[in-house]
mmCIF file of N, CA and C in Angstrom:
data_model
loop_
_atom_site.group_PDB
_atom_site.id
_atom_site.type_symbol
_atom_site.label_atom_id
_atom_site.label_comp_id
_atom_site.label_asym_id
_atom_site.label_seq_id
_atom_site.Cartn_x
_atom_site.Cartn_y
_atom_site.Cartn_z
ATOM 1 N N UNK K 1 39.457 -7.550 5.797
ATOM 2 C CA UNK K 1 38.089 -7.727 5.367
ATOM 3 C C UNK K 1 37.949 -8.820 4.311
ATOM 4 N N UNK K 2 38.935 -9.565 4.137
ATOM 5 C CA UNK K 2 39.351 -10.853 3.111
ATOM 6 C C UNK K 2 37.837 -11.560 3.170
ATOM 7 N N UNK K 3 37.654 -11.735 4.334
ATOM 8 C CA UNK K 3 36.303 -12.917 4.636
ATOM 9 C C UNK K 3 35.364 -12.460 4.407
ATOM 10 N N UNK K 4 34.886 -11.043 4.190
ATOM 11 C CA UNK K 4 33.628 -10.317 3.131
ATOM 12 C C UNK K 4 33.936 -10.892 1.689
ATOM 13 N N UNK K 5 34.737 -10.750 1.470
ATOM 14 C CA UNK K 5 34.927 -10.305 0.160
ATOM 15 C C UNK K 5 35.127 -11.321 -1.234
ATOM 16 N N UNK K 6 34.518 -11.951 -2.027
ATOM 17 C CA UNK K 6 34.560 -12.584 -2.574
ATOM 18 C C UNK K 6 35.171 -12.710 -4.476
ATOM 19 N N UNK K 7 36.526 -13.015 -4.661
ATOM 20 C CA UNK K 7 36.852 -12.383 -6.138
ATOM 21 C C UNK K 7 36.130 -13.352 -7.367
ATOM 22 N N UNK K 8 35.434 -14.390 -7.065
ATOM 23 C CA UNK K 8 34.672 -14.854 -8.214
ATOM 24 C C UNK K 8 34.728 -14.046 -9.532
ATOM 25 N N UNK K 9 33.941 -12.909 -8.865
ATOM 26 C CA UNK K 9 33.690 -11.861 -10.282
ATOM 27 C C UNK K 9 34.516 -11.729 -10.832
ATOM 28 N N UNK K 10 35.224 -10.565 -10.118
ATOM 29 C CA UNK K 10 37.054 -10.445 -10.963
ATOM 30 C C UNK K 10 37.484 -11.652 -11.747
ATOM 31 N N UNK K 11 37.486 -12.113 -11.219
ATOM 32 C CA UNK K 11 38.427 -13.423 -11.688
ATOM 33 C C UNK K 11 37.384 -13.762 -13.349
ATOM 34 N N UNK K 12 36.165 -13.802 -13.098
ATOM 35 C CA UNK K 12 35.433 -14.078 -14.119
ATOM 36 C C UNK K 12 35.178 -12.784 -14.996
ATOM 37 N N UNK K 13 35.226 -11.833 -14.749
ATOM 38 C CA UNK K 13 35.031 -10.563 -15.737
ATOM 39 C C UNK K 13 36.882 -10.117 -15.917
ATOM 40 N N UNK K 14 37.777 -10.759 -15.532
ATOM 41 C CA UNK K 14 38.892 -10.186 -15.871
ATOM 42 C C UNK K 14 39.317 -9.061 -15.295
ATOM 43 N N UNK K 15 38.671 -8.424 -13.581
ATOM 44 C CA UNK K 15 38.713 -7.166 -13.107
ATOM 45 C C UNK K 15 39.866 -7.524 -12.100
ATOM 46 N N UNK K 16 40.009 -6.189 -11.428
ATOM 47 C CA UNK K 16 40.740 -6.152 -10.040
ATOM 48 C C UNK K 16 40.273 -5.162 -9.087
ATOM 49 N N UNK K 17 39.111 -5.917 -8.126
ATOM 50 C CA UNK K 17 39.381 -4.571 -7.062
ATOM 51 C C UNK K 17 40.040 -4.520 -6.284
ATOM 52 N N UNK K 18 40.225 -3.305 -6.392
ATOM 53 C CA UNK K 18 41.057 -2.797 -5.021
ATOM 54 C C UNK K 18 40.371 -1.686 -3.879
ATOM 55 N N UNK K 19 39.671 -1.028 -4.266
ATOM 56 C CA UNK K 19 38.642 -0.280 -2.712
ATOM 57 C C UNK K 19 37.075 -0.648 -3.577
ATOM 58 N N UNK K 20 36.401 -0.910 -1.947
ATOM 59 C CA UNK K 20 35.004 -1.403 -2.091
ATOM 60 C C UNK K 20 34.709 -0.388 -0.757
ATOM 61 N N UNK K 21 33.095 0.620 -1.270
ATOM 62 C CA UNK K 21 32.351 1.055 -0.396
ATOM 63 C C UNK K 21 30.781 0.401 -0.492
ATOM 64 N N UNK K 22 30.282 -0.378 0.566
ATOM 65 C CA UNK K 22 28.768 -0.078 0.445
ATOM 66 C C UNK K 22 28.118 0.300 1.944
ATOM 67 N N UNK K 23 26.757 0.776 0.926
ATOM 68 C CA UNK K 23 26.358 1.774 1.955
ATOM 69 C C UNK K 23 24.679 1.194 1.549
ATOM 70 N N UNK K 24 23.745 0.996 2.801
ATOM 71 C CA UNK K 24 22.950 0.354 2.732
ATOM 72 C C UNK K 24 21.693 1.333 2.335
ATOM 73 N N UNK K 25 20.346 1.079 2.189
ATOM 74 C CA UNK K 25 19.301 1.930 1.119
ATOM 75 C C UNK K 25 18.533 1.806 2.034
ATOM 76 N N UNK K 26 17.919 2.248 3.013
ATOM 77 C CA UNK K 26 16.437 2.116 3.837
ATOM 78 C C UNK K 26 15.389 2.311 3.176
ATOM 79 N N UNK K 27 13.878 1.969 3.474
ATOM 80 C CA UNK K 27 12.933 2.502 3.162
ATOM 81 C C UNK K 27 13.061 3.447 4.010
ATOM 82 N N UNK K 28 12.075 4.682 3.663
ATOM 83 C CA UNK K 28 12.589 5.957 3.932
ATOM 84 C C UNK K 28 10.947 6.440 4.945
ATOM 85 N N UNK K 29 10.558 7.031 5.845
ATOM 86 C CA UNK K 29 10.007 8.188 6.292
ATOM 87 C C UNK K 29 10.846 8.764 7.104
ATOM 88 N N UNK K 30 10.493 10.039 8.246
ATOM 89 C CA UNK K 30 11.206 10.454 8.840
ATOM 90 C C UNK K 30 12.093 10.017 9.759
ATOM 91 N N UNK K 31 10.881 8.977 10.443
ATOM 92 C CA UNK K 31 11.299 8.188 11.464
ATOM 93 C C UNK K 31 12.658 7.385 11.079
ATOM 94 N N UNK K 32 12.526 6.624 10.458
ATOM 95 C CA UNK K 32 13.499 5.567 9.534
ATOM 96 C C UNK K 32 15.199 6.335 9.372
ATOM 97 N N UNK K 33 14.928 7.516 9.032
ATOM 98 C CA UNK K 33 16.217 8.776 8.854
ATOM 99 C C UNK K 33 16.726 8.880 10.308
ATOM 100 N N UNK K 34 16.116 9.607 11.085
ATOM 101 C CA UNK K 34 16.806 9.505 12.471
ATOM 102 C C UNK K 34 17.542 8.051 13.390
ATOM 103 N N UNK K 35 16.824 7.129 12.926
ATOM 104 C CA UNK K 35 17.383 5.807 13.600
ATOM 105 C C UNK K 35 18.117 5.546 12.828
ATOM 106 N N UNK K 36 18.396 5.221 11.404
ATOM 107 C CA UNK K 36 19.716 5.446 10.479
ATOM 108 C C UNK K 36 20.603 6.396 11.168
ATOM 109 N N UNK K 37 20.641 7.723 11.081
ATOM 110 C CA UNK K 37 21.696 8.860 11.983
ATOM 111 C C UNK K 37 22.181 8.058 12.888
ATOM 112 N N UNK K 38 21.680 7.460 13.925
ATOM 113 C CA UNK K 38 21.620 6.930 15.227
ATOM 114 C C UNK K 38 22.481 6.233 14.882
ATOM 115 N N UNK K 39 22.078 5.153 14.284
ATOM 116 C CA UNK K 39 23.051 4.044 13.822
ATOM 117 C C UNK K 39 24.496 3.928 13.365
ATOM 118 N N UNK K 40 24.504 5.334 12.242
ATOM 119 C CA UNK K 40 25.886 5.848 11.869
ATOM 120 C C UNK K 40 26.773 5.336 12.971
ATOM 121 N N UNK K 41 26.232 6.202 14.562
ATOM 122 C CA UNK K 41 27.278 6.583 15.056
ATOM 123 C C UNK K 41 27.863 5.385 15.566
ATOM 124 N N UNK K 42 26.929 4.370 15.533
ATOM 125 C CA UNK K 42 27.790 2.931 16.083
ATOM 126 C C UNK K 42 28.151 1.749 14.962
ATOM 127 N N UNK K 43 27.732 1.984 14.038
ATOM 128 C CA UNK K 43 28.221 1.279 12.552
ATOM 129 C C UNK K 43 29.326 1.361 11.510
ATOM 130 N N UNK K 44 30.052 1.039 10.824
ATOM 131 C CA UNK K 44 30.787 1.548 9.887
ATOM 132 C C UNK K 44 30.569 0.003 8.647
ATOM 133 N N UNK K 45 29.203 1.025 8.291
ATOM 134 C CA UNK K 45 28.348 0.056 7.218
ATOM 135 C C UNK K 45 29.343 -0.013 5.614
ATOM 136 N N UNK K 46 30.602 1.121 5.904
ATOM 137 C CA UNK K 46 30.990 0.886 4.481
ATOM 138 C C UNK K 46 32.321 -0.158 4.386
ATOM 139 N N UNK K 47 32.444 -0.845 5.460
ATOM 140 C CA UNK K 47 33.083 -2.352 5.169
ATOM 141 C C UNK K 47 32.002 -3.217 5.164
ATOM 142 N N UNK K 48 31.010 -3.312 4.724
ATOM 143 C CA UNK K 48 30.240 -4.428 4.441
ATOM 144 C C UNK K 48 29.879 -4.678 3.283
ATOM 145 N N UNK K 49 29.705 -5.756 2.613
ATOM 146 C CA UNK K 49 29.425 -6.170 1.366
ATOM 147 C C UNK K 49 27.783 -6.190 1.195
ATOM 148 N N UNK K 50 27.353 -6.139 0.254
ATOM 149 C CA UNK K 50 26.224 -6.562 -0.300
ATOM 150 C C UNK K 50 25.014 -7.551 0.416
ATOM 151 N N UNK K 51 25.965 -8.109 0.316
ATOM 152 C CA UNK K 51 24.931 -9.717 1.265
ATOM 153 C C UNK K 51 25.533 -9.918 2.175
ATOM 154 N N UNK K 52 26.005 -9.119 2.826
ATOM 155 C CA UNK K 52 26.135 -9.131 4.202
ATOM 156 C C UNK K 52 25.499 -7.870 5.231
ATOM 157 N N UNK K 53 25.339 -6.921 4.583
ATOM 158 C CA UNK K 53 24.596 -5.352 5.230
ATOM 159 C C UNK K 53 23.311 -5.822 5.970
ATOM 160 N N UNK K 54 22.291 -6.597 5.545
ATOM 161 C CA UNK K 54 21.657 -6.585 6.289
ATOM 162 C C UNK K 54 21.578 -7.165 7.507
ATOM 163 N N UNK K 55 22.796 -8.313 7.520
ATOM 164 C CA UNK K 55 22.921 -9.107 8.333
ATOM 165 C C UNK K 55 23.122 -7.758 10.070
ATOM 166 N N UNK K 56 24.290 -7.243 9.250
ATOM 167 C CA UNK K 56 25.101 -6.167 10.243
ATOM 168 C C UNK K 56 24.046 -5.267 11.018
ATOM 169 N N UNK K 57 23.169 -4.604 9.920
ATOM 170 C CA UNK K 57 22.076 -3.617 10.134
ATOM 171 C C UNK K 57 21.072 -4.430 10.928
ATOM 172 N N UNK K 58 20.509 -5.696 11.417
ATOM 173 C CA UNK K 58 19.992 -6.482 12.083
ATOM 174 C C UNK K 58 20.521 -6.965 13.194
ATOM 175 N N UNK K 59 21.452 -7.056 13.468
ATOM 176 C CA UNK K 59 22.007 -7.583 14.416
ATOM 177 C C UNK K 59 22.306 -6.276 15.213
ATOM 178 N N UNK K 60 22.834 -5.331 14.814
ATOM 179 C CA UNK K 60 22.473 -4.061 15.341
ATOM 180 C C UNK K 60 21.233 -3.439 16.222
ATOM 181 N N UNK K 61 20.146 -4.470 15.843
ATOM 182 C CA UNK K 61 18.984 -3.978 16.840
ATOM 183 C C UNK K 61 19.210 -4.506 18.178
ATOM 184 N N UNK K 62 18.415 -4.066 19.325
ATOM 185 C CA UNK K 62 18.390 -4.622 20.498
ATOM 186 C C UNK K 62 16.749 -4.548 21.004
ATOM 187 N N UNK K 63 16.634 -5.395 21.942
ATOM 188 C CA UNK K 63 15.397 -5.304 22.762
ATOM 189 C C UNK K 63 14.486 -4.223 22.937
ATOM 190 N N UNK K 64 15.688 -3.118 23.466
ATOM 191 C CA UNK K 64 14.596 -1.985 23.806
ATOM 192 C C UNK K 64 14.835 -0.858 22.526
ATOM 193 N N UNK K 65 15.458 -1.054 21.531
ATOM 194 C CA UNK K 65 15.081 0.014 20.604
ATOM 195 C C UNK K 65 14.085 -0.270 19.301
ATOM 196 N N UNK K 66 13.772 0.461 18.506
ATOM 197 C CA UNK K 66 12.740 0.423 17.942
ATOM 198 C C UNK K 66 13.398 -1.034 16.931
ATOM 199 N N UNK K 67 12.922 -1.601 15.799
ATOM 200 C CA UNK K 67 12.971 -2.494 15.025
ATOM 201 C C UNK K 67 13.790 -1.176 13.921
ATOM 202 N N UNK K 68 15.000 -1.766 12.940
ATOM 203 C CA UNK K 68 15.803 -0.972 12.278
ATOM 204 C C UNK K 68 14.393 -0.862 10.633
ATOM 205 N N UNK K 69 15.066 0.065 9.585
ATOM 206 C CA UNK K 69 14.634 0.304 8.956
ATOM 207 C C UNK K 69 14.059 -1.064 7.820
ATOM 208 N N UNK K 70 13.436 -0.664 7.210
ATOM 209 C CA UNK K 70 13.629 -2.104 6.047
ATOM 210 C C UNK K 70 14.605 -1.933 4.880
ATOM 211 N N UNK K 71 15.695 -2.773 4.696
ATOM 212 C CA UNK K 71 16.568 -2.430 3.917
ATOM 213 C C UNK K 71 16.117 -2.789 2.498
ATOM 214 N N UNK K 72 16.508 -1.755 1.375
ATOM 215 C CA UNK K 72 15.302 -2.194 0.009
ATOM 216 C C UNK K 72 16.422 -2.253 -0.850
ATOM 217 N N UNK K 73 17.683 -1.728 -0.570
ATOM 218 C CA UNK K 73 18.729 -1.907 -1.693
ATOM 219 C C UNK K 73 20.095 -1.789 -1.038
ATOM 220 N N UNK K 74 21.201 -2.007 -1.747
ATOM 221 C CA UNK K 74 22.257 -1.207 -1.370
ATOM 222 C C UNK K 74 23.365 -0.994 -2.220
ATOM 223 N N UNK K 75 23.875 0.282 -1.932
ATOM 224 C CA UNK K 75 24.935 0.873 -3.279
ATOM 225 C C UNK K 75 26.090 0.614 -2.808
ATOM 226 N N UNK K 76 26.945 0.153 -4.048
ATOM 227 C CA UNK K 76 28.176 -0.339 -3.841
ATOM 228 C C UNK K 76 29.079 0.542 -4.881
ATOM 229 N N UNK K 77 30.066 0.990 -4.617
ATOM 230 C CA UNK K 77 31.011 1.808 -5.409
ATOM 231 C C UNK K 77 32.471 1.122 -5.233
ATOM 232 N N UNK K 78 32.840 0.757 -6.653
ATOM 233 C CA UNK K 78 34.087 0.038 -6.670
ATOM 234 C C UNK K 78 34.791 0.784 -6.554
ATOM 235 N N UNK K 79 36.692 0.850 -6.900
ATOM 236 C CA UNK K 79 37.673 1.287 -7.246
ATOM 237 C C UNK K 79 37.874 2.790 -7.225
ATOM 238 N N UNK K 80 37.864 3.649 -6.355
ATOM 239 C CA UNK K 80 37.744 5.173 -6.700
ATOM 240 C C UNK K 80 38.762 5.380 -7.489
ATOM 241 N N UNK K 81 38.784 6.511 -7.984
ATOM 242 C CA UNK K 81 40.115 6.835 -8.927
ATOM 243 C C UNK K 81 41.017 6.933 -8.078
ATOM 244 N N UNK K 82 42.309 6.813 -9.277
ATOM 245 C CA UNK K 82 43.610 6.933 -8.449
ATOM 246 C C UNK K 82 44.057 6.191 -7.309
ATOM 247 N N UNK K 83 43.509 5.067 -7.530
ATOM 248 C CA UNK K 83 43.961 4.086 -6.322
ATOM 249 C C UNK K 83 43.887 4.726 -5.034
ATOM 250 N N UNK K 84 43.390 5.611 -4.764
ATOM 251 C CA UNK K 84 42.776 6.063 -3.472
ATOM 252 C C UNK K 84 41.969 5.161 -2.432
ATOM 253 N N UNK K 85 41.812 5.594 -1.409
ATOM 254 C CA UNK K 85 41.098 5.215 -0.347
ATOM 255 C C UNK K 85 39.620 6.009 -0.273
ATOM 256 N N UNK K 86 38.527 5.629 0.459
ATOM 257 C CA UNK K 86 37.669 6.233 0.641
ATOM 258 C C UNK K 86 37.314 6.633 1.710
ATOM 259 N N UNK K 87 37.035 8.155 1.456
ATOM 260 C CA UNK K 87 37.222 9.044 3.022
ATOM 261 C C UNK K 87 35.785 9.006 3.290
ATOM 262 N N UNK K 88 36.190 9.840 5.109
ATOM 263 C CA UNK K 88 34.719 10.234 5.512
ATOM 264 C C UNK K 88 33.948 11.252 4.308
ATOM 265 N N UNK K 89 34.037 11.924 4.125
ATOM 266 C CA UNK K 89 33.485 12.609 2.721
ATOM 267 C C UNK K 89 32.618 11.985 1.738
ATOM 268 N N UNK K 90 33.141 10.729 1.108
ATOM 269 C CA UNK K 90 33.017 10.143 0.564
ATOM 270 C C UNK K 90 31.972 9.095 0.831
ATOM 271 N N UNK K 91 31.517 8.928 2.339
ATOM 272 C CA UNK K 91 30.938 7.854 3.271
ATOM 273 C C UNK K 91 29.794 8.765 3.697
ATOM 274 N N UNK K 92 29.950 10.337 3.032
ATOM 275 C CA UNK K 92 28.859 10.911 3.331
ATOM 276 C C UNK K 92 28.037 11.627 2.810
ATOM 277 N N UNK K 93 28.843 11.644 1.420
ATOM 278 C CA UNK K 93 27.882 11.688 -0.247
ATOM 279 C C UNK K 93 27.397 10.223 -0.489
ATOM 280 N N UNK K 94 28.460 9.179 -0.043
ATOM 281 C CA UNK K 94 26.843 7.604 -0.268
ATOM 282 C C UNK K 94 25.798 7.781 0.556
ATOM 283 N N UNK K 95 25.936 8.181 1.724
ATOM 284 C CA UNK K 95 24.807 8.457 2.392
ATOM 285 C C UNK K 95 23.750 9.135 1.878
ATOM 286 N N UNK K 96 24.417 10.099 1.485
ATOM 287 C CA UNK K 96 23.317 11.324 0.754
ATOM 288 C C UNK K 96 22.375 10.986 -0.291
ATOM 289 N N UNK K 97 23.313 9.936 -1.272
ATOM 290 C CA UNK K 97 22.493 9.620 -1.962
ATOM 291 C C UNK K 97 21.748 7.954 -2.077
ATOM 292 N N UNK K 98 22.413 7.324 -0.832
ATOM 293 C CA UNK K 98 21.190 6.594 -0.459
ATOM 294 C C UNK K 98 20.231 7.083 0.227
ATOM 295 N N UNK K 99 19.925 8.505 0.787
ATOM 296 C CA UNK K 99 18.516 8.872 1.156
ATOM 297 C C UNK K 99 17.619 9.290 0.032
ATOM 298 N N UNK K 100 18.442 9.698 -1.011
ATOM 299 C CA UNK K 100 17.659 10.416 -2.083
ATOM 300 C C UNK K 100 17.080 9.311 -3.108
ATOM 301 N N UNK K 101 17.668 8.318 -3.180
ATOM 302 C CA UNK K 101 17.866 7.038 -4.076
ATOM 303 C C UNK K 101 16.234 6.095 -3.217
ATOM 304 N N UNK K 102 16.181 6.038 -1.946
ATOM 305 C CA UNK K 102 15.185 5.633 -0.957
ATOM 306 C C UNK K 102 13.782 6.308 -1.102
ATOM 307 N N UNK K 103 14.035 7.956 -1.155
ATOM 308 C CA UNK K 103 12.746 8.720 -1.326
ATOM 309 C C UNK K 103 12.631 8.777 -2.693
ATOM 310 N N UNK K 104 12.995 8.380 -3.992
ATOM 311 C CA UNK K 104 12.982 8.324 -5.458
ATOM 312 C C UNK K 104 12.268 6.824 -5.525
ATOM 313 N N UNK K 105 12.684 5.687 -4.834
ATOM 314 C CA UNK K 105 11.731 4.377 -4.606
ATOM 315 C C UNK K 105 10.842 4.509 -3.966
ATOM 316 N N UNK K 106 10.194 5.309 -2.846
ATOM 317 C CA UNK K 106 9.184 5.069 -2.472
ATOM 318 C C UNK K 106 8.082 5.981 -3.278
ATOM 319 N N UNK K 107 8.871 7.296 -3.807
ATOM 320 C CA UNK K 107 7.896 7.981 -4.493
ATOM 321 C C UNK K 107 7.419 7.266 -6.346
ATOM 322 N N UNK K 108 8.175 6.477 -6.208
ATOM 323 C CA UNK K 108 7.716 5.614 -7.661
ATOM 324 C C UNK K 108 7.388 3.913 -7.913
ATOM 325 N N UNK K 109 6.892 3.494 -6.356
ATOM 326 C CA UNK K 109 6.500 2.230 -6.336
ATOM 327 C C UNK K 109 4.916 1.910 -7.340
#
């Protein structure tokens, strides 16, 4: 995933990562939730970077399905502890709380 990934920062804040999850933020109604689900099952949005998610989440549409959600943010979680990896578990508490993080923006625009 070298070609996502860009160490500028590190290099300029003096960091090192080593695991990167992001997980993209929809605007939220019901509708928007089920075609997200949908999507899960053919995506694995948590190798994507920042400025690249929407690209992925777009290109993902096709002709005959509906137009994807509007993407309004997206959460990125560096380094888990312990030099660990990040599990399905883990890919499904970001989820969780990019739905909650989505209905907290639309209820306070």
């Amino acid at each position: 995933y070298q070609e996502y990934f860009n160490s500028e920062s590190d290099k300029k804040l003096d960091f090192r990562t080593k695991s990167v999850m992001c997980w993209p933020v929809f605007e939220r109604d019901q509708q928007d939730r089920n075609h997200v689900l949908n999507q899960h099952n053919t995506l694995d949005l948590t190798t994507v970077s920042p400025a690249s998610a929407k690209t992925v989440v777009m290109s993902s549409h096709t002709q005959n399905s509906p137009p994807p959600p509007k993407l309004i943010a997206v959460i990125e979680i560096i380094n888990k502890r312990n030099d660990e990896l990040f599990s399905q578990n883990d890919q499904m508490l970001c989820e969780m709380l990019a739905y909650h993080v989505a209905i907290f923006m639309r209820n306070h625009k």
